Amino acid sequence: EVVLTQSPGTLSLSPGERATLSCRASQTVSTSYNLAWYQQKPGQAPRLLIYGASSRATGIPDRFSGSGSGTDFTLTISRLEPEDFAVYYCQQYGNSPYTFGQGTKVEIK
Amino acid sequence: EVQLVESGGGLVQPGGSLRLSCAASGFTFNSHAMSWVRQAPGKGLEWVSGIGGTTGNTYYADSVKGRLTVSRDYSKNTLYLQMNSLRVEDTAIYYCARESRGYNFGIFDCWGEGTLVSVSS
């Protein structure tokens, strides 16, 4: 199965700063772009942010952007809002079984 | 408004059984594949099982194959997960997730709030 490794484990930033989260796959994700990002806040279900590596899901603000292909993917939050402090997971769906990264926590500095 | 509401979780002994349900509303149920995704306490996400929108084709993670069975009732707009031979390592919050397409593709665009399954003696 495809193993996704996210870095860093924790990102400590202030509101208004830029956040850059990385997701690296152990092998090329089939069709190269079958990668999604989810946000999860404490006690809540995950929420789809990005699919197809770079397409924003419905209702997601444009401060969230995704990029990358093959084995290296990035989620960027251009300017952190207070509600953006959460855990972020990448997920690949190009290879069976679908797999998730271990998560990156974005915390308030 | 799209809603997914899980139920059926609880405490069960190792080797026991549970059936989880997920009541869906606000969308055409048979137009979407569905999946179950779990999250052990304090851990990350793990896809468990999926079922097609109209085909009813089913898919399982190796860790649950032969013990968990996914099904859906189109007349009740409800997704199920029959869990047998439960193990301590099955302890997790189980989320019902809608897939964005009619066939299993892996983009989970809507999630329920989850139901907690605890396996312990």
GROMACS .gro file of N, CA and C in nm, chain A:
model
  327
    1GLU      N    1   0.083  -0.119   0.000
    1GLU     CA    2   0.000   0.000   0.000
    1GLU      C    3   0.087   0.125   0.000
    2VAL      N    4   0.027   0.235  -0.043
    2VAL     CA    5   0.101   0.361  -0.049
    2VAL      C    6   0.106   0.424   0.089
    3VAL      N    7   0.226   0.449   0.138
    3VAL     CA    8   0.244   0.515   0.267
    3VAL      C    9   0.265   0.665   0.243
    4LEU      N   10   0.186   0.745   0.313
    4LEU     CA   11   0.199   0.891   0.302
    4LEU      C   12   0.266   0.944   0.428
    5THR      N   13   0.370   1.022   0.410
    5THR     CA   14   0.442   1.080   0.523
    5THR      C   15   0.426   1.231   0.519
    6GLN      N   16   0.366   1.285   0.625
    6GLN     CA   17   0.343   1.428   0.632
    6GLN      C   18   0.449   1.496   0.718
    7SER      N   19   0.487   1.616   0.677
    7SER     CA   20   0.581   1.694   0.756
    7SER      C   21   0.546   1.842   0.748
    8PRO      N   22   0.577   1.918   0.855
    8PRO     CA   23   0.624   1.866   0.983
    8PRO      C   24   0.510   1.802   1.061
    9GLY      N   25   0.540   1.743   1.176
    9GLY     CA   26   0.435   1.687   1.259
    9GLY      C   27   0.350   1.796   1.321
   10THR      N   28   0.417   1.904   1.362
   10THR     CA   29   0.348   2.019   1.420
   10THR      C   30   0.407   2.146   1.361
   11LEU      N   31   0.320   2.239   1.331
   11LEU     CA   32   0.359   2.369   1.277
   11LEU      C   33   0.305   2.476   1.370
   12SER      N   34   0.394   2.554   1.430
   12SER     CA   35   0.352   2.660   1.522
   12SER      C   36   0.364   2.795   1.453
   13LEU      N   37   0.249   2.857   1.429
   13LEU     CA   38   0.245   2.982   1.354
   13LEU      C   39   0.147   3.079   1.418
   14SER      N   40   0.156   3.204   1.377
   14SER     CA   41   0.065   3.307   1.426
   14SER      C   42  -0.041   3.337   1.320
   15PRO      N   43  -0.158   3.383   1.363
   15PRO     CA   44  -0.259   3.425   1.265
   15PRO      C   45  -0.199   3.526   1.168
   16GLY      N   46  -0.236   3.510   1.041
   16GLY     CA   47  -0.183   3.598   0.937
   16GLY      C   48  -0.062   3.543   0.866
   17GLU      N   49   0.005   3.445   0.927
   17GLU     CA   50   0.122   3.385   0.864
   17GLU      C   51   0.082   3.282   0.759
   18ARG      N   52   0.180   3.244   0.680
   18ARG     CA   53   0.161   3.145   0.574
   18ARG      C   54   0.200   3.007   0.627
   19ALA      N   55   0.118   2.907   0.596
   19ALA     CA   56   0.146   2.770   0.638
   19ALA      C   57   0.172   2.683   0.516
   20THR      N   58   0.279   2.606   0.522
   20THR     CA   59   0.312   2.515   0.412
   20THR      C   60   0.327   2.374   0.470
   21LEU      N   61   0.240   2.284   0.426
   21LEU     CA   62   0.237   2.147   0.475
   21LEU      C   63   0.277   2.054   0.361
   22SER      N   64   0.357   1.953   0.395
   22SER     CA   65   0.408   1.861   0.295
   22SER      C   66   0.351   1.721   0.312
   23CYS      N   67   0.335   1.652   0.202
   23CYS     CA   68   0.288   1.513   0.201
   23CYS      C   69   0.369   1.440   0.095
   24ARG      N   70   0.439   1.336   0.138
   24ARG     CA   71   0.522   1.259   0.043
   24ARG      C   72   0.475   1.115   0.040
   25ALA      N   73   0.457   1.062  -0.081
   25ALA     CA   74   0.409   0.926  -0.100
   25ALA      C   75   0.526   0.831  -0.122
   26SER      N   76   0.509   0.707  -0.074
   26SER     CA   77   0.615   0.606  -0.086
   26SER      C   78   0.631   0.554  -0.229
   27GLN      N   79   0.531   0.581  -0.312
   27GLN     CA   80   0.538   0.548  -0.454
   27GLN      C   81   0.447   0.644  -0.527
   28THR      N   82   0.465   0.652  -0.657
   28THR     CA   83   0.385   0.746  -0.736
   28THR      C   84   0.237   0.716  -0.719
   29VAL      N   85   0.161   0.819  -0.684
   29VAL     CA   86   0.016   0.805  -0.674
   29VAL      C   87  -0.039   0.787  -0.816
   30SER      N   88  -0.117   0.681  -0.832
   30SER     CA   89  -0.171   0.649  -0.963
   30SER      C   90  -0.240   0.769  -1.026
   31THR      N   91  -0.212   0.797  -1.151
   31THR     CA   92  -0.256   0.913  -1.230
   31THR      C   93  -0.199   1.043  -1.177
   32SER      N   94  -0.111   1.035  -1.075
   32SER     CA   95  -0.032   1.147  -1.025
   32SER      C   96  -0.107   1.254  -0.947
   33TYR      N   97  -0.238   1.266  -0.967
   33TYR     CA   98  -0.309   1.377  -0.902
   33TYR      C   99  -0.419   1.332  -0.807
   34ASN      N  100  -0.426   1.202  -0.779
   34ASN     CA  101  -0.533   1.151  -0.692
   34ASN      C  102  -0.496   1.167  -0.545
   35LEU      N  103  -0.493   1.296  -0.503
   35LEU     CA  104  -0.450   1.330  -0.368
   35LEU      C  105  -0.547   1.433  -0.313
   36ALA      N  106  -0.593   1.410  -0.190
   36ALA     CA  107  -0.686   1.501  -0.125
   36ALA      C  108  -0.629   1.548   0.009
   37TRP      N  109  -0.683   1.660   0.056
   37TRP     CA  110  -0.646   1.714   0.187
   37TRP      C  111  -0.774   1.735   0.268
   38TYR      N  112  -0.765   1.702   0.397
   38TYR     CA  113  -0.877   1.718   0.488
   38TYR      C  114  -0.832   1.797   0.610
   39GLN      N  115  -0.925   1.872   0.667
   39GLN     CA  116  -0.903   1.944   0.791
   39GLN      C  117  -0.987   1.879   0.900
   40GLN      N  118  -0.929   1.862   1.018
   40GLN     CA  119  -1.006   1.809   1.131
   40GLN      C  120  -0.980   1.893   1.255
   41LYS      N  121  -1.088   1.941   1.314
   41LYS     CA  122  -1.080   2.015   1.440
   41LYS      C  123  -1.117   1.920   1.554
   42PRO      N  124  -1.072   1.950   1.675
   42PRO     CA  125  -1.097   1.860   1.788
   42PRO      C  126  -1.246   1.830   1.806
   43GLY      N  127  -1.276   1.701   1.818
   43GLY     CA  128  -1.413   1.659   1.841
   43GLY      C  129  -1.503   1.665   1.719
   44GLN      N  130  -1.444   1.694   1.603
   44GLN     CA  131  -1.524   1.705   1.482
   44GLN      C  132  -1.480   1.603   1.378
   45ALA      N  133  -1.566   1.582   1.280
   45ALA     CA  134  -1.532   1.496   1.168
   45ALA      C  135  -1.438   1.569   1.072
   46PRO      N  136  -1.364   1.495   0.993
   46PRO     CA  137  -1.281   1.561   0.890
   46PRO      C  138  -1.369   1.634   0.789
   47ARG      N  139  -1.306   1.730   0.722
   47ARG     CA  140  -1.374   1.811   0.621
   47ARG      C  141  -1.285   1.816   0.497
   48LEU      N  142  -1.343   1.786   0.381
   48LEU     CA  143  -1.266   1.788   0.258
   48LEU      C  144  -1.229   1.931   0.220
   49LEU      N  145  -1.101   1.954   0.195
   49LEU     CA  146  -1.053   2.085   0.151
   49LEU      C  147  -1.017   2.086   0.003
   50ILE      N  148  -0.934   1.988  -0.035
   50ILE     CA  149  -0.872   1.984  -0.168
   50ILE      C  150  -0.884   1.842  -0.222
   51TYR      N  151  -0.913   1.828  -0.352
   51TYR     CA  152  -0.908   1.699  -0.419
   51TYR      C  153  -0.839   1.718  -0.553
   52GLY      N  154  -0.800   1.608  -0.615
   52GLY     CA  155  -0.727   1.620  -0.741
   52GLY      C  156  -0.599   1.700  -0.726
   53ALA      N  157  -0.542   1.698  -0.607
   53ALA     CA  158  -0.417   1.766  -0.570
   53ALA      C  159  -0.431   1.918  -0.560
   54SER      N  160  -0.521   1.980  -0.639
   54SER     CA  161  -0.524   2.126  -0.642
   54SER      C  162  -0.664   2.187  -0.654
   55SER      N  163  -0.767   2.107  -0.660
   55SER     CA  164  -0.903   2.161  -0.674
   55SER      C  165  -0.966   2.181  -0.537
   56ARG      N  166  -1.016   2.302  -0.513
   56ARG     CA  167  -1.081   2.328  -0.385
   56ARG      C  168  -1.221   2.268  -0.382
   57ALA      N  169  -1.258   2.211  -0.269
   57ALA     CA  170  -1.393   2.157  -0.252
   57ALA      C  171  -1.491   2.273  -0.238
   58THR      N  172  -1.618   2.243  -0.249
   58THR     CA  173  -1.723   2.344  -0.241
   58THR      C  174  -1.716   2.419  -0.109
   59GLY      N  175  -1.715   2.552  -0.118
   59GLY     CA  176  -1.720   2.635   0.001
   59GLY      C  177  -1.587   2.659   0.069
   60ILE      N  178  -1.479   2.606   0.014
   60ILE     CA  179  -1.347   2.623   0.076
   60ILE      C  180  -1.286   2.756   0.032
   61PRO      N  181  -1.241   2.838   0.128
   61PRO     CA  182  -1.186   2.970   0.093
   61PRO      C  183  -1.061   2.958   0.007
   62ASP      N  184  -1.036   3.062  -0.073
   62ASP     CA  185  -0.924   3.054  -0.166
   62ASP      C  186  -0.788   3.076  -0.099
   63ARG      N  187  -0.785   3.096   0.032
   63ARG     CA  188  -0.656   3.099   0.100
   63ARG      C  189  -0.594   2.959   0.110
   64PHE      N  190  -0.677   2.856   0.085
   64PHE     CA  191  -0.628   2.718   0.082
   64PHE      C  192  -0.595   2.682  -0.062
   65SER      N  193  -0.474   2.631  -0.084
   65SER     CA  194  -0.437   2.586  -0.217
   65SER      C  195  -0.352   2.460  -0.208
   66GLY      N  196  -0.366   2.375  -0.308
   66GLY     CA  197  -0.288   2.252  -0.313
   66GLY      C  198  -0.207   2.247  -0.440
   67SER      N  199  -0.094   2.178  -0.431
   67SER     CA  200  -0.008   2.163  -0.548
   67SER      C  201   0.067   2.032  -0.538
   68GLY      N  202   0.134   1.998  -0.647
   68GLY     CA  203   0.217   1.878  -0.649
   68GLY      C  204   0.163   1.770  -0.739
   69SER      N  205   0.244   1.667  -0.758
   69SER     CA  206   0.205   1.552  -0.839
   69SER      C  207   0.303   1.439  -0.814
   70GLY      N  208   0.264   1.319  -0.854
   70GLY     CA  209   0.354   1.205  -0.842
   70GLY      C  210   0.370   1.158  -0.699
   71THR      N  211   0.475   1.204  -0.632
   71THR     CA  212   0.501   1.162  -0.495
   71THR      C  213   0.508   1.278  -0.396
   72ASP      N  214   0.511   1.401  -0.443
   72ASP     CA  215   0.528   1.516  -0.354
   72ASP      C  216   0.415   1.617  -0.370
   73PHE      N  217   0.349   1.644  -0.260
   73PHE     CA  218   0.231   1.730  -0.260
   73PHE      C  219   0.242   1.832  -0.147
   74THR      N  220   0.178   1.947  -0.168
   74THR     CA  221   0.184   2.055  -0.070
   74THR      C  222   0.047   2.117  -0.052
   75LEU      N  223   0.013   2.146   0.072
   75LEU     CA  224  -0.105   2.227   0.105
   75LEU      C  225  -0.052   2.358   0.160
   76THR      N  226  -0.101   2.468   0.104
   76THR     CA  227  -0.060   2.600   0.148
   76THR      C  228  -0.182   2.677   0.197
   77ILE      N  229  -0.168   2.737   0.314
   77ILE     CA  230  -0.270   2.829   0.365
   77ILE      C  231  -0.204   2.966   0.363
   78SER      N  232  -0.253   3.054   0.278
   78SER     CA  233  -0.180   3.178   0.249
   78SER      C  234  -0.171   3.270   0.370
   79ARG      N  235  -0.282   3.287   0.440
   79ARG     CA  236  -0.284   3.370   0.560
   79ARG      C  237  -0.374   3.301   0.662
   80LEU      N  238  -0.315   3.256   0.770
   80LEU     CA  239  -0.390   3.178   0.868
   80LEU      C  240  -0.494   3.263   0.940
   81GLU      N  241  -0.616   3.210   0.939
   81GLU     CA  242  -0.724   3.268   1.017
   81GLU      C  243  -0.736   3.187   1.147
   82PRO      N  244  -0.796   3.246   1.251
   82PRO     CA  245  -0.807   3.173   1.379
   82PRO      C  246  -0.874   3.036   1.364
   83GLU      N  247  -0.968   3.025   1.272
   83GLU     CA  248  -1.040   2.898   1.254
   83GLU      C  249  -0.959   2.792   1.178
   84ASP      N  250  -0.840   2.827   1.130
   84ASP     CA  251  -0.760   2.733   1.052
   84ASP      C  252  -0.669   2.646   1.138
   85PHE      N  253  -0.663   2.676   1.267
   85PHE     CA  254  -0.575   2.597   1.353
   85PHE      C  255  -0.645   2.464   1.381
   86ALA      N  256  -0.582   2.357   1.332
   86ALA     CA  257  -0.646   2.225   1.327
   86ALA      C  258  -0.540   2.123   1.284
   87VAL      N  259  -0.584   2.000   1.266
   87VAL     CA  260  -0.498   1.895   1.210
   87VAL      C  261  -0.537   1.874   1.064
   88TYR      N  262  -0.436   1.858   0.980
   88TYR     CA  263  -0.457   1.840   0.837
   88TYR      C  264  -0.403   1.704   0.793
   89TYR      N  265  -0.484   1.633   0.716
   89TYR     CA  266  -0.446   1.501   0.666
   89TYR      C  267  -0.444   1.502   0.513
   90CYS      N  268  -0.342   1.441   0.456
   90CYS     CA  269  -0.347   1.412   0.313
   90CYS      C  270  -0.396   1.269   0.294
   91GLN      N  271  -0.450   1.240   0.178
   91GLN     CA  272  -0.506   1.108   0.148
   91GLN      C  273  -0.488   1.080   0.000
   92GLN      N  274  -0.443   0.960  -0.033
   92GLN     CA  275  -0.432   0.925  -0.174
   92GLN      C  276  -0.545   0.828  -0.209
   93TYR      N  277  -0.597   0.844  -0.329
   93TYR     CA  278  -0.705   0.756  -0.374
   93TYR      C  279  -0.677   0.701  -0.513
   94GLY      N  280  -0.551   0.703  -0.551
   94GLY     CA  281  -0.514   0.648  -0.681
   94GLY      C  282  -0.479   0.502  -0.675
   95ASN      N  283  -0.448   0.453  -0.556
   95ASN     CA  284  -0.407   0.314  -0.537
   95ASN      C  285  -0.492   0.253  -0.428
   96SER      N  286  -0.525   0.125  -0.444
   96SER     CA  287  -0.601   0.056  -0.341
   96SER      C  288  -0.504  -0.010  -0.242
   97PRO      N  289  -0.531   0.002  -0.111
   97PRO     CA  290  -0.642   0.074  -0.048
   97PRO      C  291  -0.614   0.224  -0.036
   98TYR      N  292  -0.719   0.303  -0.020
   98TYR     CA  293  -0.700   0.444   0.007
   98TYR      C  294  -0.622   0.456   0.138
   99THR      N  295  -0.527   0.548   0.142
   99THR     CA  296  -0.449   0.566   0.264
   99THR      C  297  -0.436   0.714   0.299
  100PHE      N  298  -0.418   0.738   0.429
  100PHE     CA  299  -0.403   0.873   0.482
  100PHE      C  300  -0.263   0.892   0.539
  101GLY      N  301  -0.217   1.017   0.540
  101GLY     CA  302  -0.098   1.049   0.614
  101GLY      C  303  -0.129   1.054   0.763
  102GLN      N  304  -0.026   1.071   0.845
  102GLN     CA  305  -0.044   1.068   0.989
  102GLN      C  306  -0.090   1.202   1.045
  103GLY      N  307  -0.092   1.305   0.960
  103GLY     CA  308  -0.144   1.435   1.002
  103GLY      C  309  -0.038   1.536   1.039
  104THR      N  310  -0.069   1.664   1.013
  104THR     CA  311   0.012   1.777   1.059
  104THR      C  312  -0.077   1.867   1.142
  105LYS      N  313  -0.034   1.895   1.263
  105LYS     CA  314  -0.110   1.984   1.350
  105LYS      C  315  -0.059   2.126   1.330
  106VAL      N  316  -0.151   2.216   1.299
  106VAL     CA  317  -0.117   2.358   1.289
  106VAL      C  318  -0.168   2.425   1.416
  107GLU      N  319  -0.074   2.470   1.498
  107GLU     CA  320  -0.112   2.527   1.628
  107GLU      C  321  -0.073   2.674   1.636
  108ILE      N  322  -0.140   2.742   1.727
  108ILE     CA  323  -0.114   2.885   1.745
  108ILE      C  324   0.017   2.903   1.821
  109LYS      N  325   0.104   2.986   1.766
  109LYS     CA  326   0.232   3.014   1.829
  109LYS      C  327   0.215   3.114   1.943
   0.00000   0.00000   0.00000
